[in-house]
XYZ file of N, CA, C and O in Angstrom:
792
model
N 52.696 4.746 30.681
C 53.531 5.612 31.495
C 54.717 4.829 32.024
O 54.507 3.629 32.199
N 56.113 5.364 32.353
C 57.156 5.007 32.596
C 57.474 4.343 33.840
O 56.734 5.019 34.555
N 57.953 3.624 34.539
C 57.925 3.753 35.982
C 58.830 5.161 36.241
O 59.589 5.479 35.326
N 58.799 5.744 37.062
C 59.806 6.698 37.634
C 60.390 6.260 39.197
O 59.574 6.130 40.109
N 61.808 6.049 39.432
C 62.101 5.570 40.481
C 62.571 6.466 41.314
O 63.393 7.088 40.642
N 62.540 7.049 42.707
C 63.235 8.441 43.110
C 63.176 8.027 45.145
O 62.391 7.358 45.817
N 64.013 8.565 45.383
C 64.176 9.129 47.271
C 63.634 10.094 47.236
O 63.489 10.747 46.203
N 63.164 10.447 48.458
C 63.177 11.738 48.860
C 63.637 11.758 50.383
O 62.895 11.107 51.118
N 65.045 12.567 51.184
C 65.498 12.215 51.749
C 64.454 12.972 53.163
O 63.794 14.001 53.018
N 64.512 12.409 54.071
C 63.446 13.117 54.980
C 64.120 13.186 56.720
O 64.660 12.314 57.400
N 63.828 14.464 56.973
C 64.443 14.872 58.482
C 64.319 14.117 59.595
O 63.341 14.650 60.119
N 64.638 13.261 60.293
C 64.898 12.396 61.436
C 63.775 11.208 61.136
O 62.895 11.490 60.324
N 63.769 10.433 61.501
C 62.925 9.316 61.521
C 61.932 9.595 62.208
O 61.889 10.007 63.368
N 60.535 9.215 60.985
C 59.285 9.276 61.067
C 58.387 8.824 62.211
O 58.879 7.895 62.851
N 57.397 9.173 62.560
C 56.730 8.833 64.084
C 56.186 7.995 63.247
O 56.472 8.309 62.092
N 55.305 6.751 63.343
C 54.607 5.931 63.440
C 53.191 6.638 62.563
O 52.863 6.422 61.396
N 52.375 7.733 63.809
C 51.732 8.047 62.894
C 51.663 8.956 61.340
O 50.742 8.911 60.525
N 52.648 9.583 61.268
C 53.083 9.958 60.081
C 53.286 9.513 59.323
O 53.086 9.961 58.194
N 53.806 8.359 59.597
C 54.406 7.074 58.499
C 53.242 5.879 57.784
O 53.324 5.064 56.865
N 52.364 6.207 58.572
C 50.328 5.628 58.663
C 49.793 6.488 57.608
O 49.042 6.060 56.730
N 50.231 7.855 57.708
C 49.476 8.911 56.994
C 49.768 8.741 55.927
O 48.794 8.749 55.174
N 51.164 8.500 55.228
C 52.296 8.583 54.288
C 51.640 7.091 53.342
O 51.125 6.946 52.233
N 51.973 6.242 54.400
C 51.477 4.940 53.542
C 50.075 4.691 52.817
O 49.980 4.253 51.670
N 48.691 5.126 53.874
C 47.674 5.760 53.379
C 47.571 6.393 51.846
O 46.734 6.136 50.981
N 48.321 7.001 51.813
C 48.439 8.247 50.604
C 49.206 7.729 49.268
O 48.775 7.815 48.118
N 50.431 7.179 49.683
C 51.164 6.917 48.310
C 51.261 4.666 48.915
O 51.991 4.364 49.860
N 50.712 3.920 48.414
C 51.010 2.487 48.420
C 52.497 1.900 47.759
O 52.917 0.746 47.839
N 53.314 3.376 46.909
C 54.523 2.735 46.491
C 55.596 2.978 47.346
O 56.683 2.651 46.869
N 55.617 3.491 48.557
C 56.454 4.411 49.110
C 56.965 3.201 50.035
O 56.179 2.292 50.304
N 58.358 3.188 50.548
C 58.895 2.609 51.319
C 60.101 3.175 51.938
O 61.087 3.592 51.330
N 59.903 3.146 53.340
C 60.700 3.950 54.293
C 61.772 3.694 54.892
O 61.482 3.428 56.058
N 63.112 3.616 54.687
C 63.687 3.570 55.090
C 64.537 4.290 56.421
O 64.559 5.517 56.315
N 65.102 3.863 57.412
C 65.920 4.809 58.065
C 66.781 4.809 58.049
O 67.145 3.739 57.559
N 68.115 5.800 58.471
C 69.635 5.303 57.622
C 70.091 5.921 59.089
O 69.696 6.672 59.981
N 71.524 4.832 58.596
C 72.722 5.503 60.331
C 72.904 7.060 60.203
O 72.673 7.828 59.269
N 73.448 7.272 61.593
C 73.679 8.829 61.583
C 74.657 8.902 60.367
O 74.450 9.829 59.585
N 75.859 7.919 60.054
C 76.742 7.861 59.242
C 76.626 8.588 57.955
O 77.383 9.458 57.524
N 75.260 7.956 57.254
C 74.533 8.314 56.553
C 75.509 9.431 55.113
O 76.310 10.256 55.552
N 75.385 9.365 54.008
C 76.180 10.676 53.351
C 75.191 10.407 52.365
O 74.901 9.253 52.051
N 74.641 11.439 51.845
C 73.580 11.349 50.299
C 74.442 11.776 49.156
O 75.174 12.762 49.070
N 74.149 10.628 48.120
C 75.078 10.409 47.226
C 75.081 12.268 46.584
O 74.040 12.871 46.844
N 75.834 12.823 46.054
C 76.108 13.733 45.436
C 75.364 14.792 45.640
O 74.951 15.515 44.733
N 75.038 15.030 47.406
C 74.056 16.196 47.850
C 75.760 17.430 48.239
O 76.912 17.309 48.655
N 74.819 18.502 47.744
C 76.114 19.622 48.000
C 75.370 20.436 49.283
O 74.201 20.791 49.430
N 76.571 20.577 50.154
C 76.069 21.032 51.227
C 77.161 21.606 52.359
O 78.279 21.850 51.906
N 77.008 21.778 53.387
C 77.777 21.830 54.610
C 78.805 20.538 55.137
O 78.421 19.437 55.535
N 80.069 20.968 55.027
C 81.067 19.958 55.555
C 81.107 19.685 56.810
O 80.608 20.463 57.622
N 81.619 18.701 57.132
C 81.485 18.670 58.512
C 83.014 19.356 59.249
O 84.092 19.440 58.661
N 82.678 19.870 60.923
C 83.459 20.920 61.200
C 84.712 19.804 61.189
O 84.443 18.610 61.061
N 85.873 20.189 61.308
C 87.108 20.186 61.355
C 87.247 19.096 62.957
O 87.055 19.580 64.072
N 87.592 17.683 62.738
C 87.863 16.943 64.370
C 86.311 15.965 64.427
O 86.158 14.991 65.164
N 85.226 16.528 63.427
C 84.308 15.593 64.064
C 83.744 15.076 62.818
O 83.528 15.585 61.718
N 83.516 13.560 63.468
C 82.910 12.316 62.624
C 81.468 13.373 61.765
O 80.688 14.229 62.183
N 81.737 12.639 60.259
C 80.636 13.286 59.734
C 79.058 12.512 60.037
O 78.904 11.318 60.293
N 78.294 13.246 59.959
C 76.804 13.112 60.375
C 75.971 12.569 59.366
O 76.562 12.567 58.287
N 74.722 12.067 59.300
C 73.879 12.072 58.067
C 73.654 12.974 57.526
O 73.194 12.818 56.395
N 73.881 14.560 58.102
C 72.833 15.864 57.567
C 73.717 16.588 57.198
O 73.171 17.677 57.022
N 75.031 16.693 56.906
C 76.368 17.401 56.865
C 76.342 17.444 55.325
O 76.886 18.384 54.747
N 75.702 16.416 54.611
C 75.231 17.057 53.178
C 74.520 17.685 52.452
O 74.627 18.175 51.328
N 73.615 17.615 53.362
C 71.874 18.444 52.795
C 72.458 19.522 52.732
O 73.525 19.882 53.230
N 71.271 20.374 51.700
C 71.578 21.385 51.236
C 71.432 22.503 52.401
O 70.579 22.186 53.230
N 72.044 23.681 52.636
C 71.672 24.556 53.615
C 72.370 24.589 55.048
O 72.634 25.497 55.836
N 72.598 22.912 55.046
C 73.429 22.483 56.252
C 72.136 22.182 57.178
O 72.125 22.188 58.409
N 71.038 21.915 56.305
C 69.878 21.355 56.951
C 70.097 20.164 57.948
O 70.252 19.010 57.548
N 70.101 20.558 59.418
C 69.787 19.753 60.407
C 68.187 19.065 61.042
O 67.243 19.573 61.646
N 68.518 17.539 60.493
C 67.262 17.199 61.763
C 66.944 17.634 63.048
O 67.817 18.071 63.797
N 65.629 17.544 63.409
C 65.181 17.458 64.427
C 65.565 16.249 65.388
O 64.876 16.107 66.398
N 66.476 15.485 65.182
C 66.300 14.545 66.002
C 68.278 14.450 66.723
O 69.192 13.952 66.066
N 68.372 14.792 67.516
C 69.651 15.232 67.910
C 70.715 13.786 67.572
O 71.931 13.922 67.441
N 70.239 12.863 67.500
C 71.197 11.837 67.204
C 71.602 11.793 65.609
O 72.412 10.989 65.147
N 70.908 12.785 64.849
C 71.368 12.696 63.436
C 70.783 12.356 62.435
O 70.890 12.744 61.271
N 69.798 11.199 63.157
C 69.021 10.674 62.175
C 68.141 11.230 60.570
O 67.425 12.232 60.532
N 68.332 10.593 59.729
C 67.256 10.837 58.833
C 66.964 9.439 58.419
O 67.240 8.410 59.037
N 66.203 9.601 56.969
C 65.390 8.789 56.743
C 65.339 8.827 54.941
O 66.222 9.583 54.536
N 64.703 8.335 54.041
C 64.518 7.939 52.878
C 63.367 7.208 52.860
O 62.991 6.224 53.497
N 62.865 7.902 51.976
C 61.591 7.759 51.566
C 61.433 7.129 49.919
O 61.431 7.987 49.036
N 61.312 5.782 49.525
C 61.693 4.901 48.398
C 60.389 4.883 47.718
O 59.425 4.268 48.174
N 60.354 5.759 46.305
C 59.114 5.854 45.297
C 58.979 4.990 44.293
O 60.049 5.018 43.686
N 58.341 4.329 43.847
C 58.240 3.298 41.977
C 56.983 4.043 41.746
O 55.971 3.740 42.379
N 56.988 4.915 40.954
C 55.691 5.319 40.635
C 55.505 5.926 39.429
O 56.247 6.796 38.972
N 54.035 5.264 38.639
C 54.094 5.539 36.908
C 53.611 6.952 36.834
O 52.639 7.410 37.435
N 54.586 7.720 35.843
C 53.987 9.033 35.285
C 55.135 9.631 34.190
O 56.343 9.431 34.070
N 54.267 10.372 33.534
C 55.226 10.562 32.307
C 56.226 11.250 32.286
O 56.825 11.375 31.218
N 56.689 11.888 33.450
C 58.111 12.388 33.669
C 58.474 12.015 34.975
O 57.650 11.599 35.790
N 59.690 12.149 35.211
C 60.361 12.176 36.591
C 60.100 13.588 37.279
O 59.942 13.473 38.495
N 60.024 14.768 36.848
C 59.721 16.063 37.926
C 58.074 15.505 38.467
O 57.965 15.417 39.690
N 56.861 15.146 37.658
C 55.998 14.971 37.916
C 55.443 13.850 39.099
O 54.462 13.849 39.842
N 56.614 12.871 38.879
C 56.578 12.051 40.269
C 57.240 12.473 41.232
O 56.717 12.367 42.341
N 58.301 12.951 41.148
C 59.043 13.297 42.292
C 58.156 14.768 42.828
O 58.462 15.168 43.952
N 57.306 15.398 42.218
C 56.579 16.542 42.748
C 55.448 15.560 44.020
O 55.383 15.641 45.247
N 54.590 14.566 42.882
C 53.861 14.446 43.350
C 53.980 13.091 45.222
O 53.200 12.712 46.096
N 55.580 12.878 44.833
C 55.949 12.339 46.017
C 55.891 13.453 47.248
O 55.414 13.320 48.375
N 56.641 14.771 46.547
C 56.736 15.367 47.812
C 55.590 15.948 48.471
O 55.585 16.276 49.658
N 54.054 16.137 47.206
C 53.518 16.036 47.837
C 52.840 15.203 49.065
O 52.599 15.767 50.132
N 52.587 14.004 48.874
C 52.485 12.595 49.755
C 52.817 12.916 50.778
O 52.027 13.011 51.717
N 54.665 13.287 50.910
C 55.267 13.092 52.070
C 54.698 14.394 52.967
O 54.409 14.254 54.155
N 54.543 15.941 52.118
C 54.099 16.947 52.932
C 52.660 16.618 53.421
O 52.402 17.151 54.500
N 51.698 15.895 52.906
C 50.145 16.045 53.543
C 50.896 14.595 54.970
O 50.065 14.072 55.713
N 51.951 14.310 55.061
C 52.045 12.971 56.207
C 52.764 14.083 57.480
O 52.901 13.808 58.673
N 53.180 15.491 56.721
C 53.812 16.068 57.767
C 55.377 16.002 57.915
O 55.948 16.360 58.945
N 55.805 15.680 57.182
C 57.037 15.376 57.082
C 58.336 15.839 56.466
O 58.390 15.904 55.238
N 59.202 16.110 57.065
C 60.168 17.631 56.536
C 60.895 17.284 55.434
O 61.757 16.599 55.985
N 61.194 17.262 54.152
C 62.092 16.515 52.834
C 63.439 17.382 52.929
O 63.271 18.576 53.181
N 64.378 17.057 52.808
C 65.268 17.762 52.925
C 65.968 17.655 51.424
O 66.387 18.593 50.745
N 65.974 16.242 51.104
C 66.413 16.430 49.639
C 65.806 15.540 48.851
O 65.290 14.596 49.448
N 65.669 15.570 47.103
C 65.293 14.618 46.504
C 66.469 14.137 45.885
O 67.361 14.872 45.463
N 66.471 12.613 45.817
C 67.844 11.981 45.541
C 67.363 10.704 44.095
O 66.247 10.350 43.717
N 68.631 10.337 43.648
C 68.024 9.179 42.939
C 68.073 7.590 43.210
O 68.872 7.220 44.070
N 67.562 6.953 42.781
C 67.428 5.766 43.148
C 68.572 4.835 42.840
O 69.453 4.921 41.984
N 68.264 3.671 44.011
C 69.484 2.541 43.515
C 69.622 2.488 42.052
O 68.679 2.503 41.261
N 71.418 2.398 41.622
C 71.181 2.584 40.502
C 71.902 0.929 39.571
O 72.575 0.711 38.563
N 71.184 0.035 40.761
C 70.922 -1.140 40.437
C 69.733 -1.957 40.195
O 68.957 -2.277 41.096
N 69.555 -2.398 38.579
C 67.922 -2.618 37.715
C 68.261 -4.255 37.592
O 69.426 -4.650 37.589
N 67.417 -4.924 37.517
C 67.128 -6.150 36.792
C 66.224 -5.474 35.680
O 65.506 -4.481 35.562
N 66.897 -7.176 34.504
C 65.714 -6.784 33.124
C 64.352 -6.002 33.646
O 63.803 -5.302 32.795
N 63.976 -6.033 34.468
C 61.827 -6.453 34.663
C 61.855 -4.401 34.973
O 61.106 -3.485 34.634
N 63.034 -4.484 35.701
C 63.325 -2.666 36.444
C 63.418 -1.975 34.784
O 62.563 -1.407 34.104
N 64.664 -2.273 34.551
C 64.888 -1.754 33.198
C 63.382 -1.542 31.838
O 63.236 -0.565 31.103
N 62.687 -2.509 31.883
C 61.523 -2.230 30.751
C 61.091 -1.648 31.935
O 61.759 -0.629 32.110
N 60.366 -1.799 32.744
C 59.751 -0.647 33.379
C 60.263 0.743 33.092
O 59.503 1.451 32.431
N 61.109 1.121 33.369
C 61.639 2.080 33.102
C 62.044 2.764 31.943
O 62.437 3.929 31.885
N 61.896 1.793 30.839
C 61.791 2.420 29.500
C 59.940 1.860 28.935
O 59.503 2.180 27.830
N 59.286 1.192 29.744
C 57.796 0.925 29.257
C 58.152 -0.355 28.282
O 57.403 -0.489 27.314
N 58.888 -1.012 28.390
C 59.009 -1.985 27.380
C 58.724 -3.832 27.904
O 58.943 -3.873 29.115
N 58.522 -4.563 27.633
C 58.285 -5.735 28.415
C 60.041 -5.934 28.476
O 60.953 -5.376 27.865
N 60.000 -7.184 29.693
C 61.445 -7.287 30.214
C 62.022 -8.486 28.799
O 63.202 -8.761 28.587
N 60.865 -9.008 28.029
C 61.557 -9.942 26.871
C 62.260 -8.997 25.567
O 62.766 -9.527 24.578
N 62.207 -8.002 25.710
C 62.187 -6.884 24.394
C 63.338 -6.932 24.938
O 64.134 -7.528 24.213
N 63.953 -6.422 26.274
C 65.078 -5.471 26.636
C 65.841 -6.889 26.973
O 66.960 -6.812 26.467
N 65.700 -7.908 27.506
C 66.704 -8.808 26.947
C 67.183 -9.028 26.123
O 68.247 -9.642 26.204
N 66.654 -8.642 24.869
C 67.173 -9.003 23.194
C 68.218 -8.115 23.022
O 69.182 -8.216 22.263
N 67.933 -7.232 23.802
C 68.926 -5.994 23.248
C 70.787 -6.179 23.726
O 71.182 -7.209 24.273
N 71.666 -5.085 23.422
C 72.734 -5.277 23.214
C 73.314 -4.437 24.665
O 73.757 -3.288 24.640
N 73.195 -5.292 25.903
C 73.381 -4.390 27.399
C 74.961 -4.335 27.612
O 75.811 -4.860 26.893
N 75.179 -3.498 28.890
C 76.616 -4.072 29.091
C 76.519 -5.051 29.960
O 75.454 -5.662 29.872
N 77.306 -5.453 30.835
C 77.397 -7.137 31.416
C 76.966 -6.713 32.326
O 77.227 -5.511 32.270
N 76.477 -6.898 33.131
C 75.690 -7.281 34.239
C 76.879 -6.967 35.427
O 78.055 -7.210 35.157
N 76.613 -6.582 36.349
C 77.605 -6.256 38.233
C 77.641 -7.713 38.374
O 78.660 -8.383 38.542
N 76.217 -8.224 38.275
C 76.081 -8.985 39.234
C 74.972 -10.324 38.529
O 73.743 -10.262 38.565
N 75.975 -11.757 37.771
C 75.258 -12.591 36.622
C 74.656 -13.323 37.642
O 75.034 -13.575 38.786
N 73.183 -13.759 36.734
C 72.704 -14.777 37.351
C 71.894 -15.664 36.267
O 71.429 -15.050 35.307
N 71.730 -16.770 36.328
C 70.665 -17.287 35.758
C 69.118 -16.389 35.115
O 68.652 -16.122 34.007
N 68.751 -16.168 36.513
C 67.194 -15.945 35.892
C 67.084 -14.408 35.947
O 66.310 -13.909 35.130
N 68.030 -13.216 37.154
C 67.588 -12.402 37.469
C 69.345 -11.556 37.367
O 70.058 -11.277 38.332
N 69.543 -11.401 36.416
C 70.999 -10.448 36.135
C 70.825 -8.906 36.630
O 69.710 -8.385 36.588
N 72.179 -8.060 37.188
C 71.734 -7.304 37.877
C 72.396 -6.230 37.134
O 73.603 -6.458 37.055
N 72.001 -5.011 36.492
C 72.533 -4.212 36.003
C 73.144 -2.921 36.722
O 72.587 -2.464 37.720
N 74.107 -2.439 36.283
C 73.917 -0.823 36.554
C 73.235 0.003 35.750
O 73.715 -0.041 34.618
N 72.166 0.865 35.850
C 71.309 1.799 35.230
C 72.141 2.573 34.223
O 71.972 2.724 33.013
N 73.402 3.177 35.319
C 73.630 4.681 34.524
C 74.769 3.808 33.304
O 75.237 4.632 32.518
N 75.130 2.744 33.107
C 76.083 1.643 32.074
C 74.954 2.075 31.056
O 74.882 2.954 30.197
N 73.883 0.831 31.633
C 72.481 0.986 30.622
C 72.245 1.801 30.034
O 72.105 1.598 28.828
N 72.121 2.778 30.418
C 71.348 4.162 29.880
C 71.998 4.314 28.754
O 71.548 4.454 27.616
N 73.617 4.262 29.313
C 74.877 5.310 28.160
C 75.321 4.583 26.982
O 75.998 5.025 26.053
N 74.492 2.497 27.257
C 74.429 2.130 25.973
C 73.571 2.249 25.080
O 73.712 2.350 23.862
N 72.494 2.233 25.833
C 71.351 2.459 25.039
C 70.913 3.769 24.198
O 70.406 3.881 23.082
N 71.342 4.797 25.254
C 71.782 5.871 24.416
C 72.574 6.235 23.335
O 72.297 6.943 22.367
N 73.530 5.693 23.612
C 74.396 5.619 22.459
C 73.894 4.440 20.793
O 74.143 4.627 19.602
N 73.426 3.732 21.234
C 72.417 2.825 20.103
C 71.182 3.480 19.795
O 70.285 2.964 19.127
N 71.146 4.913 20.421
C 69.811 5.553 19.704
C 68.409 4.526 20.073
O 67.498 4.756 19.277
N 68.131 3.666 20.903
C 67.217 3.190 21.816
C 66.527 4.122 22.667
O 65.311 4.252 22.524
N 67.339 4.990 23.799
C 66.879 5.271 24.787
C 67.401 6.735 24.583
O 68.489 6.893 24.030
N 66.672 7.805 25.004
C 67.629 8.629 25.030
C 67.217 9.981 26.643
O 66.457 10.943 26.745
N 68.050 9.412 27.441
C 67.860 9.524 28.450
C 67.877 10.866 28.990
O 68.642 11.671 28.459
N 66.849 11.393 30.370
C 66.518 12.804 30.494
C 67.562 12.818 31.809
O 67.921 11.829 32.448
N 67.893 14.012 32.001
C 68.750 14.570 32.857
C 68.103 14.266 34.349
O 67.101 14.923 34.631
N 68.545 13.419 35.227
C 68.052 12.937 36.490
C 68.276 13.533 37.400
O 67.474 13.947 38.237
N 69.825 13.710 37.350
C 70.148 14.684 38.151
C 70.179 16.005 38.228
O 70.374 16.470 39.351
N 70.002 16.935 37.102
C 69.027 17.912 37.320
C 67.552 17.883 37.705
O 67.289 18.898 38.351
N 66.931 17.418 37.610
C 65.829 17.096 37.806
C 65.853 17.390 39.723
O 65.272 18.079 40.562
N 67.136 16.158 39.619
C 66.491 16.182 41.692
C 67.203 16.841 42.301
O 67.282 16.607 43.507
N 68.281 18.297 41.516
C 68.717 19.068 41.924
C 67.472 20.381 42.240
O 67.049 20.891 43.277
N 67.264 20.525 41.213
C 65.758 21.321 40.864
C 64.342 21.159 42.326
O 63.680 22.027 42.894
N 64.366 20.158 42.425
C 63.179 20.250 43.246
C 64.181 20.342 44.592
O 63.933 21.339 45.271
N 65.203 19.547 45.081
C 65.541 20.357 46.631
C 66.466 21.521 46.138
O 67.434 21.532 46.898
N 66.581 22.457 45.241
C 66.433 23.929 45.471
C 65.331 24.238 45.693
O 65.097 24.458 46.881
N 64.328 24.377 44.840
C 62.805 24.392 44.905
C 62.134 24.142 46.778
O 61.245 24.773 47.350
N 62.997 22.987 47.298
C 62.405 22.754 48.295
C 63.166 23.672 49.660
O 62.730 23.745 50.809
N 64.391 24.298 49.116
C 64.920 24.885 49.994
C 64.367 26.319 50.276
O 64.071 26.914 51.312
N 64.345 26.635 48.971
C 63.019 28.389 48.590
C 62.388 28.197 49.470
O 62.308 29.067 50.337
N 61.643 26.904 49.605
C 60.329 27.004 50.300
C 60.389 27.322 51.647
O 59.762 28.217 52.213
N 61.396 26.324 52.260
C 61.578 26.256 53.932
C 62.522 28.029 54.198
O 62.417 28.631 55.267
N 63.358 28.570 53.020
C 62.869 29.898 53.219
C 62.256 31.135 53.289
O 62.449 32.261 53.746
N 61.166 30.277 52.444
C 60.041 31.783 52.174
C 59.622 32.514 52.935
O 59.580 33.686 52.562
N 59.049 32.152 54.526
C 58.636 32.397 55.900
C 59.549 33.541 55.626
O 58.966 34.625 55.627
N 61.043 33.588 55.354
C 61.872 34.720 56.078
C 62.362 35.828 55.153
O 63.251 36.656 55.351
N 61.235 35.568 53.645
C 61.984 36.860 52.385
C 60.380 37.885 52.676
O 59.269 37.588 53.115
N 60.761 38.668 52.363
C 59.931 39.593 51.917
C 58.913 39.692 50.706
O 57.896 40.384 50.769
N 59.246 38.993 49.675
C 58.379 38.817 49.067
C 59.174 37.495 47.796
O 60.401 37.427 47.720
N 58.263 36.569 46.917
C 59.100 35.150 46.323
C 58.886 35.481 45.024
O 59.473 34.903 44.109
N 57.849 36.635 44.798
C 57.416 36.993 43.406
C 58.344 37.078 42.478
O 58.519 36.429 41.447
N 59.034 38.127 43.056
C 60.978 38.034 42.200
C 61.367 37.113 41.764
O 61.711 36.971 40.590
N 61.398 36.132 42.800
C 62.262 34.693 42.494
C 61.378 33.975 41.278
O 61.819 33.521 40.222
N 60.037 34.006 41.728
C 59.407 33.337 40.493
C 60.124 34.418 38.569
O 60.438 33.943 37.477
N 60.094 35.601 38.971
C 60.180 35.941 37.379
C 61.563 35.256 36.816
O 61.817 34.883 35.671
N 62.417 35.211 38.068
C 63.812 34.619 37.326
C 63.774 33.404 36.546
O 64.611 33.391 35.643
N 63.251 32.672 36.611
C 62.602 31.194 36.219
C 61.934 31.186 35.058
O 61.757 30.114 34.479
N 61.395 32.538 34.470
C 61.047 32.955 33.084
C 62.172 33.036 31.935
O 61.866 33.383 30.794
């Protein structure tokens, strides 16, 4: 199985015990908290009003505001093996929902790999994917060269190596998916919505 690498962006910073519950449950997960500053890379959402400094939450989808009046959110950091990316990033959000914890979006990961990231991510040992024909490295080093992913991908793809699945649909898909949800409480019925999806 592949590694799959993914965020899931999460509503104000986690209490302690939630974050107990969370760790409990998934051992790959690592939590970050981010400034109010905060902007999630390529989340479509609510601008911020006209005169005021933008917020962390001014991108989420919906114009989803934390609970936590200073702005805060949080990121929730996955490495976890399974044979697709929807299947981890599902089974993250499950994790994060049994810890109690509100997801506001699923995002993708640094999209900075060393060799060892890279075979992980294609299942290959990191001596295979050294042999191969990369682009140069951000960032050279001796023992531990630092790639950009999405370079990688579009060579490897293009050499018929790798041929890479749509990511960002993927983590568009589940925070729509996750937005349905936090509105279902207020439709009348979701049955509809499910046939469209046929």
């Amino acid at each position: 199985m592949r590694l799959r690498q993914f965020r899931l962006l999460i509503v104000g910073e986690p209490a302690d015990s939630a974050a107990d519950v969370l760790f409990d449950r998934a051992d790959d997960a690592c939590v970050e908290v981010l400034p109010p500053s905060y902007a999630p890379p390529g989340a479509a959402g609510s601008a911020p009003a006209a005169g005021r400094a933008p917020r962390a939450f001014d991108g989420l989808p919906g114009g989803l505001a934390p609970a936590d009046p200073g702005g805060r959110v949080a990121w929730v950091a996955f490495d976890r093996p399974a044979p697709t990316l929807i299947d981890a990033v599902v089974s993250g959000v499950r994790d994060l929902d049994g810890a109690g914890l509100v997801i506001a979006a699923a995002i993708a990961d640094d999209p900075l790999v060393t060799l060892e990231t890279i075979g992980e991510r294609l299942d290959r040992p990191a001596g295979v994917v050294r042999s191969w024909d990369l682009p140069e490295p951000v960032f050279a080093h001796p023992r531990r060269p630092v790639y950009d992913w999405t370079e990688v991908a579009r060579r490897l793809a293009a050499r018929r190596v790798y041929a890479p699945p749509d990511d960002e649909a993927t983590m568009e898909a589940v925070t729509l998916t996750l937005r349905v949800r936090e509105l279902r409480p207020r439709l009348e019925r979701t049955a509809p919505l499910r046939a469209l999806l046929c």
